[in-house]
CSV table of C-alpha atoms in Angstrom, one decimal:
chain,number,residue,atom,x,y,z
A,1,UNK,CA,214.8,90.2,66.7
A,2,UNK,CA,214.2,88.0,69.9
A,3,UNK,CA,214.3,91.1,72.2
A,4,UNK,CA,211.4,92.5,70.3
A,5,UNK,CA,210.0,89.0,70.9
A,6,UNK,CA,210.3,88.9,74.3
A,7,UNK,CA,209.2,92.4,74.5
A,8,UNK,CA,205.9,92.3,72.9
A,9,UNK,CA,205.3,89.0,75.2
A,10,UNK,CA,206.1,90.9,78.1
A,11,UNK,CA,203.6,93.6,76.5
A,12,UNK,CA,201.1,91.0,76.2
A,13,UNK,CA,201.9,89.8,79.8
A,14,UNK,CA,201.3,93.7,81.2
A,15,UNK,CA,198.2,93.6,80.0
A,16,UNK,CA,196.7,90.6,81.4
A,17,UNK,CA,198.5,91.1,85.0
A,18,UNK,CA,196.4,94.7,84.5
A,19,UNK,CA,193.4,93.6,83.8
A,20,UNK,CA,193.8,91.6,87.0
A,21,UNK,CA,195.5,94.0,88.8
A,22,UNK,CA,192.9,96.2,88.7
A,23,UNK,CA,189.9,93.6,89.3
A,24,UNK,CA,191.0,93.0,93.1
A,25,UNK,CA,191.5,96.3,93.5
A,26,UNK,CA,188.1,96.7,92.5
A,27,UNK,CA,186.2,93.9,94.2
A,28,UNK,CA,188.6,94.3,97.8
A,29,UNK,CA,186.7,98.0,97.2
A,30,UNK,CA,182.9,95.7,97.1
A,31,UNK,CA,184.4,93.8,100.2
A,32,UNK,CA,184.7,97.6,102.1
A,33,UNK,CA,181.5,98.9,101.2
A,34,UNK,CA,179.5,99.8,103.9
A,35,UNK,CA,177.5,96.5,105.1
A,36,UNK,CA,173.7,98.5,105.4
A,37,UNK,CA,172.8,99.1,102.2
A,38,UNK,CA,170.0,97.0,101.5
A,39,UNK,CA,169.7,94.9,98.7
A,40,UNK,CA,167.3,97.0,96.7
A,41,UNK,CA,168.7,100.5,97.4
A,42,UNK,CA,170.3,102.1,94.6
A,43,UNK,CA,173.3,102.7,96.9
A,44,UNK,CA,174.2,100.1,95.8
A,45,UNK,CA,175.0,101.6,92.3
A,46,UNK,CA,179.7,102.1,92.5
A,47,UNK,CA,178.9,105.1,89.5
A,48,UNK,CA,181.1,108.1,90.1
A,49,UNK,CA,179.2,111.4,88.3
A,50,UNK,CA,180.5,114.6,87.7
A,51,UNK,CA,178.9,117.3,89.0
A,52,UNK,CA,177.9,120.8,88.2
A,53,UNK,CA,180.4,121.8,89.8
A,54,UNK,CA,183.0,119.1,88.5
A,55,UNK,CA,183.1,117.4,91.4
A,56,UNK,CA,183.0,113.7,91.5
A,57,UNK,CA,179.7,112.5,93.2
A,58,UNK,CA,178.2,108.5,94.6
A,59,UNK,CA,174.6,108.6,94.5
A,60,UNK,CA,175.0,107.0,98.9
A,61,UNK,CA,176.4,110.7,99.7
A,62,UNK,CA,172.0,111.2,99.1
A,63,UNK,CA,171.8,108.9,102.1
A,64,UNK,CA,169.6,109.9,105.1
A,65,UNK,CA,167.6,112.4,102.7
A,66,UNK,CA,164.7,111.9,100.5
A,67,UNK,CA,165.2,112.3,97.4
A,68,UNK,CA,163.6,113.1,93.8
A,69,UNK,CA,165.5,111.8,91.2
A,70,UNK,CA,165.0,112.5,87.5
A,71,UNK,CA,167.3,111.7,83.7
A,72,UNK,CA,167.2,113.9,81.5
A,73,UNK,CA,169.5,116.9,79.0
A,74,UNK,CA,169.1,120.0,79.7
A,75,UNK,CA,168.9,120.7,75.2
A,76,UNK,CA,165.5,119.5,75.5
A,77,UNK,CA,162.4,121.8,74.7
A,78,UNK,CA,159.6,119.6,75.5
A,79,UNK,CA,159.3,117.2,78.0
A,80,UNK,CA,162.6,118.3,80.6
A,81,UNK,CA,161.5,121.5,81.3
A,82,UNK,CA,157.9,120.5,82.1
A,83,UNK,CA,159.8,117.5,84.5
A,84,UNK,CA,161.4,120.8,86.3
A,85,UNK,CA,158.7,122.4,87.1
A,86,UNK,CA,157.0,119.3,88.1
A,87,UNK,CA,159.4,118.7,90.9
A,88,UNK,CA,159.6,122.5,91.5
A,89,UNK,CA,156.3,122.1,92.3
A,90,UNK,CA,157.0,119.2,94.6
A,91,UNK,CA,159.6,121.0,96.5
A,92,UNK,CA,157.1,124.4,96.8
A,93,UNK,CA,153.9,121.3,98.3
A,94,UNK,CA,156.1,120.0,101.0
A,95,UNK,CA,156.6,121.7,104.5
A,96,UNK,CA,159.8,123.5,104.8
A,97,UNK,CA,161.0,120.5,108.3
A,98,UNK,CA,161.0,118.0,105.0
A,99,UNK,CA,163.3,120.6,103.2
A,100,UNK,CA,165.6,120.2,105.7
A,101,UNK,CA,165.9,116.8,104.2
A,102,UNK,CA,165.2,116.4,101.1
A,103,UNK,CA,167.0,116.3,97.3
A,104,UNK,CA,166.2,117.0,94.1
A,105,UNK,CA,168.4,115.3,91.8
A,106,UNK,CA,168.6,115.3,87.5
A,107,UNK,CA,171.6,114.1,85.7
A,108,UNK,CA,172.1,114.0,82.1
A,109,UNK,CA,171.7,111.4,80.1
A,110,UNK,CA,173.8,114.4,77.5
A,111,UNK,CA,177.7,114.5,79.0
A,112,UNK,CA,178.7,115.6,75.6
A,113,UNK,CA,176.7,118.3,75.6
A,114,UNK,CA,175.8,119.0,79.9
A,115,UNK,CA,179.2,119.6,80.6
A,116,UNK,CA,179.6,121.4,84.3
A,117,UNK,CA,179.6,125.0,83.0
A,118,UNK,CA,176.5,124.7,81.5
A,119,UNK,CA,175.4,122.1,83.8
A,120,UNK,CA,175.9,125.3,86.1
A,121,UNK,CA,174.2,128.2,83.8
A,122,UNK,CA,171.5,126.2,83.8
A,123,UNK,CA,170.9,125.9,87.2
A,124,UNK,CA,171.8,129.5,87.7
A,125,UNK,CA,168.4,130.0,85.2
A,126,UNK,CA,166.1,128.2,86.9
A,127,UNK,CA,167.1,129.7,89.9
A,128,UNK,CA,167.9,126.1,91.6
A,129,UNK,CA,168.8,126.2,95.1
A,130,UNK,CA,170.9,124.4,97.2
A,131,UNK,CA,168.8,121.8,97.5
A,132,UNK,CA,169.2,119.9,93.8
A,133,UNK,CA,172.2,119.3,92.2
A,134,UNK,CA,173.1,118.3,87.8
A,135,UNK,CA,175.3,115.7,87.7
A,136,UNK,CA,176.3,113.0,84.2
A,137,UNK,CA,178.8,110.3,83.9
A,138,UNK,CA,180.4,110.0,80.4
A,139,UNK,CA,180.2,105.6,80.3
A,140,UNK,CA,177.5,104.8,78.2
A,141,UNK,CA,177.1,102.0,80.9
A,142,UNK,CA,176.2,103.8,83.7
A,143,UNK,CA,174.0,105.9,82.0
A,144,UNK,CA,172.4,102.6,80.9
A,145,UNK,CA,172.6,101.4,84.3
A,146,UNK,CA,171.1,104.3,86.0
A,147,UNK,CA,168.3,103.9,83.6
A,148,UNK,CA,168.1,100.3,83.8
A,149,UNK,CA,167.0,100.6,88.0
A,150,UNK,CA,165.1,103.2,87.1
A,151,UNK,CA,162.9,101.6,84.0
A,152,UNK,CA,163.6,104.8,82.4
A,153,UNK,CA,163.9,104.0,78.8
A,154,UNK,CA,165.3,105.9,76.4
A,155,UNK,CA,167.5,106.3,72.9
A,156,UNK,CA,169.9,109.7,70.8
A,157,UNK,CA,167.2,110.6,68.0
A,158,UNK,CA,169.6,111.3,65.2
A,159,UNK,CA,168.8,115.2,65.4
A,160,UNK,CA,170.1,115.3,68.7
A,161,UNK,CA,167.8,115.1,70.6
A,162,UNK,CA,166.9,112.3,72.9
A,163,UNK,CA,163.5,110.2,73.4
A,164,UNK,CA,163.1,109.3,77.2
A,165,UNK,CA,160.7,108.1,79.3
A,166,UNK,CA,159.1,111.2,81.7
A,167,UNK,CA,159.7,109.9,84.8
A,168,UNK,CA,160.5,111.2,88.5
A,169,UNK,CA,161.5,108.9,91.5
A,170,UNK,CA,161.4,109.2,95.0
A,171,UNK,CA,163.9,106.8,97.5
A,172,UNK,CA,163.4,106.6,100.6
A,173,UNK,CA,166.1,107.2,103.6
A,174,UNK,CA,168.4,104.4,102.5
A,175,UNK,CA,167.7,105.0,98.5
A,176,UNK,CA,164.6,102.7,97.7
A,177,UNK,CA,162.0,103.1,95.2
A,178,UNK,CA,159.0,104.6,97.3
A,179,UNK,CA,156.7,105.4,93.9
A,180,UNK,CA,157.9,106.6,90.9
A,181,UNK,CA,155.5,109.2,88.3
A,182,UNK,CA,155.1,108.1,85.7
A,183,UNK,CA,153.8,110.8,82.3
A,184,UNK,CA,152.5,113.6,82.2
A,185,UNK,CA,148.6,112.9,83.5
A,186,UNK,CA,149.8,112.4,87.5
A,187,UNK,CA,149.6,115.8,89.6
A,188,UNK,CA,153.6,116.4,91.0
A,189,UNK,CA,151.0,117.6,94.2
A,190,UNK,CA,149.5,113.7,94.4
A,191,UNK,CA,153.4,112.6,94.6
A,192,UNK,CA,154.4,115.4,97.0
A,193,UNK,CA,152.1,113.3,99.6
A,194,UNK,CA,153.9,110.9,99.9
A,195,UNK,CA,157.1,113.0,100.6
B,1,UNK,CA,213.1,96.6,61.3
B,2,UNK,CA,210.8,99.2,60.9
B,3,UNK,CA,208.7,96.0,58.6
B,4,UNK,CA,209.4,94.1,61.9
B,5,UNK,CA,208.4,96.0,64.1
B,6,UNK,CA,205.1,96.4,62.1
B,7,UNK,CA,204.9,93.4,62.1
B,8,UNK,CA,204.8,92.8,65.1
B,9,UNK,CA,202.4,95.5,66.5
B,10,UNK,CA,199.9,93.7,64.3
B,11,UNK,CA,201.1,90.4,65.8
B,12,UNK,CA,200.3,92.1,69.4
B,13,UNK,CA,196.7,93.3,68.5
B,14,UNK,CA,195.6,90.4,67.1
B,15,UNK,CA,197.2,88.2,69.2
B,16,UNK,CA,195.2,89.8,72.8
B,17,UNK,CA,192.2,90.3,71.4
B,18,UNK,CA,192.6,86.4,69.8
B,19,UNK,CA,193.9,84.6,73.0
B,20,UNK,CA,190.8,86.3,74.4
B,21,UNK,CA,188.3,84.6,71.9
B,22,UNK,CA,187.5,87.9,69.9
B,23,UNK,CA,187.6,89.4,66.5
B,24,UNK,CA,188.1,91.9,64.8
B,25,UNK,CA,184.9,93.6,63.5
B,26,UNK,CA,185.4,96.2,60.8
B,27,UNK,CA,183.9,99.2,61.0
B,28,UNK,CA,181.1,99.9,57.6
B,29,UNK,CA,177.2,100.8,57.3
B,30,UNK,CA,174.5,99.1,57.0
B,31,UNK,CA,171.0,100.1,57.5
B,32,UNK,CA,169.4,99.2,60.8
B,33,UNK,CA,165.6,98.4,61.1
B,34,UNK,CA,164.8,101.7,62.6
B,35,UNK,CA,167.6,103.8,60.4
B,36,UNK,CA,164.9,106.0,59.2
B,37,UNK,CA,164.3,109.1,59.5
B,38,UNK,CA,160.5,110.8,58.6
B,39,UNK,CA,160.9,107.8,55.8
B,40,UNK,CA,164.1,108.4,54.1
B,41,UNK,CA,166.8,105.2,55.5
B,42,UNK,CA,169.4,105.8,57.5
B,43,UNK,CA,172.3,103.9,57.0
B,44,UNK,CA,174.6,104.1,60.3
B,45,UNK,CA,178.0,104.0,60.8
B,46,UNK,CA,179.8,101.2,62.8
B,47,UNK,CA,183.3,101.8,63.8
B,48,UNK,CA,184.7,98.9,63.9
B,49,UNK,CA,185.1,96.5,67.5
B,50,UNK,CA,186.2,92.8,69.0
B,51,UNK,CA,184.1,91.1,69.6
B,52,UNK,CA,183.5,87.9,71.4
B,53,UNK,CA,183.8,84.6,69.3
B,54,UNK,CA,180.7,82.6,71.3
B,55,UNK,CA,178.8,83.6,73.5
B,56,UNK,CA,180.5,83.3,77.1
B,57,UNK,CA,179.7,79.9,78.7
B,58,UNK,CA,178.6,78.3,82.2
B,59,UNK,CA,181.6,77.4,82.8
B,60,UNK,CA,183.7,80.6,81.7
B,61,UNK,CA,180.5,82.6,84.4
B,62,UNK,CA,181.1,80.2,86.9
B,63,UNK,CA,184.6,81.3,86.9
B,64,UNK,CA,183.8,84.6,86.9
B,65,UNK,CA,181.3,84.5,90.2
B,66,UNK,CA,184.7,82.6,92.1
B,67,UNK,CA,186.9,85.9,91.4
B,68,UNK,CA,183.7,88.0,91.7
B,69,UNK,CA,181.9,86.3,95.0
B,70,UNK,CA,179.3,90.1,94.8
B,71,UNK,CA,177.8,87.7,92.1
B,72,UNK,CA,176.3,84.8,93.0
B,73,UNK,CA,173.5,83.4,94.0
B,74,UNK,CA,173.2,84.0,97.3
B,75,UNK,CA,174.9,87.4,96.8
B,76,UNK,CA,173.5,89.7,94.5
B,77,UNK,CA,171.6,92.9,95.2
B,78,UNK,CA,168.0,92.8,94.6
B,79,UNK,CA,168.2,95.8,93.6
B,80,UNK,CA,170.2,93.6,89.7
B,81,UNK,CA,168.8,91.3,89.6
B,82,UNK,CA,165.3,89.8,89.8
B,83,UNK,CA,164.2,86.1,92.1
B,84,UNK,CA,165.3,84.4,88.4
B,85,UNK,CA,168.5,84.9,88.2
B,86,UNK,CA,170.4,81.2,87.9
B,87,UNK,CA,167.1,80.0,88.7
B,88,UNK,CA,168.5,76.5,87.8
B,89,UNK,CA,171.4,76.9,89.8
B,90,UNK,CA,172.0,75.0,92.8
B,91,UNK,CA,174.0,77.7,95.5
B,92,UNK,CA,177.4,78.1,93.1
B,93,UNK,CA,176.4,75.2,90.9
B,94,UNK,CA,175.0,74.6,88.4
B,95,UNK,CA,171.8,72.4,87.7
B,96,UNK,CA,174.2,69.2,87.2
B,97,UNK,CA,172.1,68.1,83.7
B,98,UNK,CA,173.5,71.6,81.9
B,99,UNK,CA,176.7,71.6,80.1
B,100,UNK,CA,179.6,73.6,81.1
B,101,UNK,CA,180.0,75.2,77.5
B,102,UNK,CA,176.6,76.4,77.0
B,103,UNK,CA,176.1,79.5,77.2
B,104,UNK,CA,175.3,81.0,80.4
B,105,UNK,CA,171.3,82.4,80.5
B,106,UNK,CA,169.4,83.5,83.6
B,107,UNK,CA,171.2,86.2,83.9
B,108,UNK,CA,170.5,89.8,84.7
B,109,UNK,CA,171.5,92.7,82.4
B,110,UNK,CA,173.1,94.1,85.5
B,111,UNK,CA,176.0,90.8,86.4
B,112,UNK,CA,175.8,90.4,82.3
B,113,UNK,CA,177.8,94.0,81.9
B,114,UNK,CA,179.3,93.4,85.2
B,115,UNK,CA,181.2,90.3,84.1
B,116,UNK,CA,182.2,92.0,80.7
B,117,UNK,CA,183.6,95.2,82.5
B,118,UNK,CA,185.5,92.0,84.6
B,119,UNK,CA,187.5,91.1,81.5
B,120,UNK,CA,188.3,94.9,80.9
B,121,UNK,CA,184.9,94.5,78.0
B,122,UNK,CA,181.7,95.6,77.6
B,123,UNK,CA,178.2,94.9,76.7
B,124,UNK,CA,177.5,95.5,72.7
B,125,UNK,CA,176.0,98.6,71.1
B,126,UNK,CA,172.2,97.4,69.5
B,127,UNK,CA,174.0,98.5,66.6
B,128,UNK,CA,177.0,96.8,66.7
B,129,UNK,CA,175.0,93.6,67.1
B,130,UNK,CA,173.1,94.1,64.5
B,131,UNK,CA,175.9,94.5,62.2
B,132,UNK,CA,177.6,91.4,63.4
B,133,UNK,CA,174.5,89.7,62.3
B,134,UNK,CA,173.1,91.8,59.2
B,135,UNK,CA,176.0,90.4,57.8
B,136,UNK,CA,174.6,87.2,57.4
B,137,UNK,CA,170.4,88.3,56.3
B,138,UNK,CA,171.8,90.5,53.0
B,139,UNK,CA,169.9,88.9,49.9
B,140,UNK,CA,170.1,85.0,52.1
B,141,UNK,CA,166.7,84.1,53.0
B,142,UNK,CA,168.3,80.8,53.6
B,143,UNK,CA,170.1,82.5,56.7
B,144,UNK,CA,166.5,84.8,57.3
B,145,UNK,CA,164.1,81.6,57.5
B,146,UNK,CA,166.0,79.3,59.3
B,147,UNK,CA,166.7,82.6,62.2
B,148,UNK,CA,162.5,82.8,62.0
B,149,UNK,CA,162.2,79.1,62.1
B,150,UNK,CA,164.5,79.3,65.4
B,151,UNK,CA,162.3,81.8,67.4
B,152,UNK,CA,158.9,80.1,65.8
B,153,UNK,CA,160.2,77.3,68.5
B,154,UNK,CA,159.3,77.0,71.6
B,155,UNK,CA,162.8,76.9,74.8
B,156,UNK,CA,164.8,73.3,74.3
B,157,UNK,CA,164.9,72.3,77.5
B,158,UNK,CA,169.1,72.2,77.9
B,159,UNK,CA,170.6,74.7,75.5
B,160,UNK,CA,173.2,73.1,73.2
B,161,UNK,CA,177.0,73.7,73.5
B,162,UNK,CA,178.3,77.9,72.4
B,163,UNK,CA,179.3,76.7,68.8
B,164,UNK,CA,176.7,74.3,68.0
B,165,UNK,CA,175.0,76.5,65.3
B,166,UNK,CA,177.2,78.8,62.6
B,167,UNK,CA,179.9,80.9,61.6
B,168,UNK,CA,178.7,83.8,60.3
B,169,UNK,CA,180.9,86.1,57.8
B,170,UNK,CA,182.7,87.7,60.4
B,171,UNK,CA,183.9,84.5,62.2
B,172,UNK,CA,181.3,85.2,65.0
B,173,UNK,CA,178.7,82.1,66.4
B,174,UNK,CA,176.2,80.9,67.5
B,175,UNK,CA,174.3,84.9,66.8
B,176,UNK,CA,171.7,83.5,66.0
B,177,UNK,CA,170.2,79.4,67.0
B,178,UNK,CA,171.1,79.0,70.1
B,179,UNK,CA,169.6,82.3,72.9
B,180,UNK,CA,168.9,85.7,73.2
B,181,UNK,CA,171.3,88.1,73.6
B,182,UNK,CA,171.5,91.3,76.3
B,183,UNK,CA,172.8,94.5,74.8
B,184,UNK,CA,174.4,97.8,76.3
B,185,UNK,CA,171.4,99.9,75.2
B,186,UNK,CA,168.5,97.6,75.2
B,187,UNK,CA,165.9,100.1,76.9
B,188,UNK,CA,166.4,101.9,74.2
B,189,UNK,CA,164.3,100.1,72.4
B,190,UNK,CA,161.4,101.3,71.0
B,191,UNK,CA,160.9,105.3,72.5
B,192,UNK,CA,159.0,107.5,70.3
B,193,UNK,CA,160.9,110.6,68.6
B,194,UNK,CA,158.2,112.4,71.5
B,195,UNK,CA,157.5,111.6,75.4
B,196,UNK,CA,155.6,112.7,76.7
B,197,UNK,CA,154.8,110.6,78.5
B,198,UNK,CA,155.4,106.1,78.6
B,199,UNK,CA,151.9,105.8,77.5
B,200,UNK,CA,152.8,106.7,73.7
B,201,UNK,CA,156.4,104.7,74.3
B,202,UNK,CA,156.1,101.9,71.5
B,203,UNK,CA,153.8,103.2,69.5
B,204,UNK,CA,155.0,103.6,66.7
B,205,UNK,CA,156.8,100.8,65.9
B,206,UNK,CA,153.1,98.7,66.1
B,207,UNK,CA,150.7,100.6,64.7
B,208,UNK,CA,150.8,101.4,61.3
B,209,UNK,CA,152.5,104.9,61.5
B,210,UNK,CA,155.8,103.0,62.7
B,211,UNK,CA,156.1,100.5,60.2
B,212,UNK,CA,156.4,102.7,57.8
B,213,UNK,CA,158.8,103.6,59.4
B,214,UNK,CA,160.8,101.0,59.3
B,215,UNK,CA,163.5,101.5,56.8
B,216,UNK,CA,163.8,97.5,56.2
B,217,UNK,CA,160.1,96.1,56.8
B,218,UNK,CA,160.8,92.6,55.0
B,219,UNK,CA,163.1,91.9,58.3
B,220,UNK,CA,160.8,89.6,61.1
B,221,UNK,CA,163.6,88.4,62.4
B,222,UNK,CA,165.2,91.9,63.6
B,223,UNK,CA,161.5,92.8,64.1
B,224,UNK,CA,160.8,90.1,66.7
B,225,UNK,CA,164.5,91.1,68.1
B,226,UNK,CA,163.4,95.1,68.7
B,227,UNK,CA,160.1,94.1,69.9
B,228,UNK,CA,161.6,90.9,72.4
B,229,UNK,CA,164.5,94.1,73.7
B,230,UNK,CA,161.7,96.7,74.2
B,231,UNK,CA,160.0,94.1,76.8
B,232,UNK,CA,163.1,93.8,78.6
B,233,UNK,CA,163.9,95.2,82.2
B,234,UNK,CA,167.6,95.3,83.0
B,235,UNK,CA,166.5,93.0,86.4
B,236,UNK,CA,165.3,90.4,84.3
B,237,UNK,CA,166.0,86.8,83.8
B,238,UNK,CA,165.4,84.3,81.3
B,239,UNK,CA,166.4,80.7,80.4
B,240,UNK,CA,167.4,82.0,76.3
B,241,UNK,CA,169.0,85.3,77.4
B,242,UNK,CA,172.7,85.3,78.0
B,243,UNK,CA,175.6,87.7,76.5
B,244,UNK,CA,178.6,88.3,74.9
B,245,UNK,CA,181.3,90.9,74.7
B,246,UNK,CA,183.2,93.7,73.1
B,247,UNK,CA,185.3,96.0,72.9
B,248,UNK,CA,186.0,99.6,71.3
B,249,UNK,CA,189.9,99.6,69.3
B,250,UNK,CA,190.8,102.4,69.9
């Protein structure tokens, strides 16, 4: 009985110690991050995303590119096809020279449905080239954090639809928000002039 | 022996939660303010979770800052907070008039999230928070009045200590009457069924049709909380907005 008690106690301590180990680990990682990232940059977000090709992905790996980014979900009937068509129009409106350093990123709110294979299928169907990346995270906190930084609101509805803000964001080469296209009545061609 | 094992297993679960100042909120169903779809009241099921008994205090937040200096006022990344972050603090220290046991406020959503995550916890969802708080309101007009009276009061200059308002049926303190609290998905409030543009956001909440969609039109206090959340941005920090953490029970 006494042994059992000790086992229980040591279990409790183990859990505690594990927690602390984790904290210290994170702490060092933070300290080691490159100092070059400006405070306003989205590249301060540490989330590891999962891409359409099922690879881990950090936003800061986009550093040095102009990035056109939107949060979407692939089952979406209304605004998402429009978001993507707007982004394609932006892509078609800029020079080949600029395109070399431009990336297009779609982040899905819906990790349950938008699995890597679903994202790959969508990318093919929509004929999105190599400049385009699709990704998501299974942690709602990560999605909410990105949405929080962008100012995007979203809510899962009972019928499975996700109601969300219509917003396309342009990041400069250091990951700072340069311009946002908000609502469907703004022109993607005008927006493309910022790139 | 088997009984003893079960007992200790239970003790382990209870004690780990309790030692971290949490209580278990049992799973259940409730009708949230915006639980209705096309006029049909919809019950929402909330799974069981552990919730902090008290909001996070100034003292607790200070110890967090010692371990995670990147969240100190002078170090925080601009993207994670506006200029009002820990506004009343002088560098590393809260203003001397602030009690260590008063709830931490003037913190952004990002900071609250980071704090909970460092404890192996997370922020509660709106549904979890409202469910934990809903228990106080059912058939309790006095309570509703108290809450509304508090909402109507101007901000007091100094916040009281945690544990100074009241304890609800679950054993949770200060859900009402001390501060407003961040939720994980605060940025899901007030979105219409269709999102053809941000101009349409929030329309259904305030126009007549929106009120009809609300499941409990008499719950003004919940209306006010939803309205407050919808006005927030993740980098806001204000004097009366704090937080507490939760943890899912596996």
